[in-house]
mmCIF file of C-alpha atoms in Angstrom:
data_model
loop_
_atom_site.group_PDB
_atom_site.id
_atom_site.type_symbol
_atom_site.label_atom_id
_atom_site.label_comp_id
_atom_site.label_asym_id
_atom_site.label_seq_id
_atom_site.Cartn_x
_atom_site.Cartn_y
_atom_site.Cartn_z
ATOM 1 C CA UNK A 13 20.628 -7.957 -13.479
ATOM 2 C CA UNK A 14 20.330 -10.269 -16.351
ATOM 3 C CA UNK A 15 22.867 -12.575 -14.699
ATOM 4 C CA UNK A 16 20.961 -12.539 -11.159
ATOM 5 C CA UNK A 17 18.032 -13.532 -13.067
ATOM 6 C CA UNK A 18 18.776 -16.328 -15.223
ATOM 7 C CA UNK A 19 20.943 -17.973 -12.218
ATOM 8 C CA UNK A 20 18.012 -18.585 -10.212
ATOM 9 C CA UNK A 21 16.052 -20.102 -13.431
ATOM 10 C CA UNK A 22 17.259 -23.747 -12.848
ATOM 11 C CA UNK A 23 16.384 -23.456 -9.174
ATOM 12 C CA UNK A 24 12.761 -22.744 -9.738
ATOM 13 C CA UNK A 25 10.042 -25.487 -8.895
ATOM 14 C CA UNK A 26 9.236 -27.387 -12.035
ATOM 15 C CA UNK A 27 5.652 -26.447 -11.090
ATOM 16 C CA UNK A 28 6.138 -22.521 -11.253
ATOM 17 C CA UNK A 29 3.936 -20.519 -13.456
ATOM 18 C CA UNK A 30 6.167 -17.240 -12.982
ATOM 19 C CA UNK A 31 8.654 -15.423 -10.959
ATOM 20 C CA UNK A 32 8.783 -12.140 -9.071
ATOM 21 C CA UNK A 33 11.773 -10.008 -9.465
ATOM 22 C CA UNK A 34 12.244 -7.884 -6.360
ATOM 23 C CA UNK A 35 15.491 -5.680 -5.771
ATOM 24 C CA UNK A 36 17.782 -6.008 -3.054
ATOM 25 C CA UNK A 37 17.997 -2.850 -1.966
ATOM 26 C CA UNK A 38 14.153 -1.795 -1.876
ATOM 27 C CA UNK A 39 13.926 -2.293 2.234
ATOM 28 C CA UNK A 40 10.054 -1.076 2.590
ATOM 29 C CA UNK A 41 8.863 -3.499 0.513
ATOM 30 C CA UNK A 42 6.373 -5.225 2.677
ATOM 31 C CA UNK A 43 4.408 -8.199 2.676
ATOM 32 C CA UNK A 44 1.333 -6.495 1.966
ATOM 33 C CA UNK A 45 2.179 -5.127 -0.645
ATOM 34 C CA UNK A 46 3.789 -8.310 -2.131
ATOM 35 C CA UNK A 47 0.064 -9.996 -1.613
ATOM 36 C CA UNK A 48 -1.598 -6.803 -3.280
ATOM 37 C CA UNK A 49 1.003 -7.379 -6.520
ATOM 38 C CA UNK A 50 0.149 -11.546 -6.452
ATOM 39 C CA UNK A 51 -3.752 -10.827 -6.130
ATOM 40 C CA UNK A 52 -3.700 -8.424 -8.764
ATOM 41 C CA UNK A 53 -1.252 -10.587 -11.337
ATOM 42 C CA UNK A 54 -3.327 -13.576 -10.735
ATOM 43 C CA UNK A 55 -6.947 -11.880 -10.970
ATOM 44 C CA UNK A 56 -6.088 -9.944 -14.373
ATOM 45 C CA UNK A 57 -5.555 -12.787 -16.778
ATOM 46 C CA UNK A 58 -2.246 -10.777 -17.987
ATOM 47 C CA UNK A 59 1.331 -12.220 -18.279
ATOM 48 C CA UNK A 60 2.914 -10.048 -16.111
ATOM 49 C CA UNK A 61 2.705 -7.139 -13.655
ATOM 50 C CA UNK A 62 4.799 -3.759 -13.359
ATOM 51 C CA UNK A 63 4.369 -1.982 -10.202
ATOM 52 C CA UNK A 64 3.339 1.761 -10.859
ATOM 53 C CA UNK A 65 3.575 4.729 -8.054
ATOM 54 C CA UNK A 66 2.637 8.335 -9.367
ATOM 55 C CA UNK A 67 3.539 7.483 -12.760
ATOM 56 C CA UNK A 68 7.324 5.735 -11.797
ATOM 57 C CA UNK A 69 7.849 2.296 -13.167
ATOM 58 C CA UNK A 70 8.941 -0.042 -9.911
ATOM 59 C CA UNK A 71 9.493 -3.235 -8.510
ATOM 60 C CA UNK A 72 9.168 -6.001 -7.992
ATOM 61 C CA UNK A 73 7.724 -6.931 -11.127
ATOM 62 C CA UNK A 74 6.176 -10.501 -11.823
ATOM 63 C CA UNK A 75 6.796 -12.089 -15.527
ATOM 64 C CA UNK A 76 4.744 -15.437 -16.732
ATOM 65 C CA UNK A 77 7.398 -18.269 -17.295
ATOM 66 C CA UNK A 78 5.689 -18.758 -20.943
ATOM 67 C CA UNK A 79 8.337 -16.138 -21.164
ATOM 68 C CA UNK A 80 11.383 -18.585 -19.762
ATOM 69 C CA UNK A 81 13.013 -18.703 -23.350
ATOM 70 C CA UNK A 82 13.193 -14.923 -23.543
ATOM 71 C CA UNK A 83 14.500 -14.642 -19.914
ATOM 72 C CA UNK A 84 17.117 -17.164 -20.436
ATOM 73 C CA UNK A 85 18.144 -14.777 -23.185
ATOM 74 C CA UNK A 86 18.376 -11.375 -21.675
ATOM 75 C CA UNK A 87 21.692 -9.465 -21.004
ATOM 76 C CA UNK A 88 23.436 -6.811 -19.357
ATOM 77 C CA UNK A 89 21.512 -4.829 -17.282
ATOM 78 C CA UNK A 90 18.281 -5.119 -19.010
ATOM 79 C CA UNK A 91 16.438 -6.974 -17.037
ATOM 80 C CA UNK A 92 13.038 -8.033 -17.971
ATOM 81 C CA UNK A 93 12.614 -4.785 -19.616
ATOM 82 C CA UNK A 94 12.865 -5.795 -23.145
ATOM 83 C CA UNK A 95 10.781 -8.703 -22.758
ATOM 84 C CA UNK A 96 7.852 -6.510 -21.207
ATOM 85 C CA UNK A 97 8.291 -3.821 -23.510
ATOM 86 C CA UNK A 98 8.085 -6.336 -26.425
ATOM 87 C CA UNK A 99 4.523 -7.468 -24.742
ATOM 88 C CA UNK A 100 2.800 -4.800 -24.023
ATOM 89 C CA UNK A 101 -0.580 -6.072 -23.998
ATOM 90 C CA UNK A 102 0.357 -8.670 -21.832
ATOM 91 C CA UNK A 103 1.372 -6.479 -18.927
ATOM 92 C CA UNK A 104 -0.576 -5.498 -15.940
ATOM 93 C CA UNK A 105 0.180 -1.729 -15.054
ATOM 94 C CA UNK A 106 -0.881 -1.871 -11.424
ATOM 95 C CA UNK A 107 -0.504 1.346 -9.681
ATOM 96 C CA UNK A 108 -0.283 1.261 -5.982
ATOM 97 C CA UNK A 109 -0.066 3.896 -3.424
ATOM 98 C CA UNK A 110 2.816 2.636 -1.825
ATOM 99 C CA UNK A 111 5.863 4.540 -2.977
ATOM 100 C CA UNK A 112 8.474 1.758 -1.674
ATOM 101 C CA UNK A 113 8.030 0.172 -5.342
ATOM 102 C CA UNK A 114 9.987 3.123 -6.759
ATOM 103 C CA UNK A 115 12.420 3.570 -3.555
ATOM 104 C CA UNK A 116 15.532 1.888 -3.957
ATOM 105 C CA UNK A 117 18.782 2.655 -1.766
ATOM 106 C CA UNK A 118 22.024 2.933 -3.752
ATOM 107 C CA UNK A 119 24.188 4.509 -1.427
ATOM 108 C CA UNK A 120 24.770 5.434 1.980
ATOM 109 C CA UNK A 121 23.396 8.747 1.774
ATOM 110 C CA UNK A 122 20.561 7.450 0.382
ATOM 111 C CA UNK A 123 19.680 5.470 3.484
ATOM 112 C CA UNK A 124 20.773 8.115 5.743
ATOM 113 C CA UNK A 125 17.836 10.213 4.312
ATOM 114 C CA UNK A 126 15.570 7.400 4.713
ATOM 115 C CA UNK A 127 15.862 7.370 8.359
ATOM 116 C CA UNK A 128 15.264 11.158 8.740
#
């Protein structure tokens, strides 16, 4: 996860203020959900957003690029979790009714269950 996030940093538009990290194995993340997350983030005054569904922490997350140096230092499978944990006052916990934020498909069996 860290490698993927850090690999994207050089390609960001220099005027970018934040990044949204979405997982490739979450096929039900919709444009409407992304729009809702962006509006919540932009109006909150917080520097990051984590979506939750029924107590479960999900993705995509949004992190302000004022944390860029910390993002450049992440390692392994940590992703952005460590940064978010170090700055709890900067995190908007966004409660959503959309279970797509916690649904990911890691195996063919996961995919088959989704089809049912």
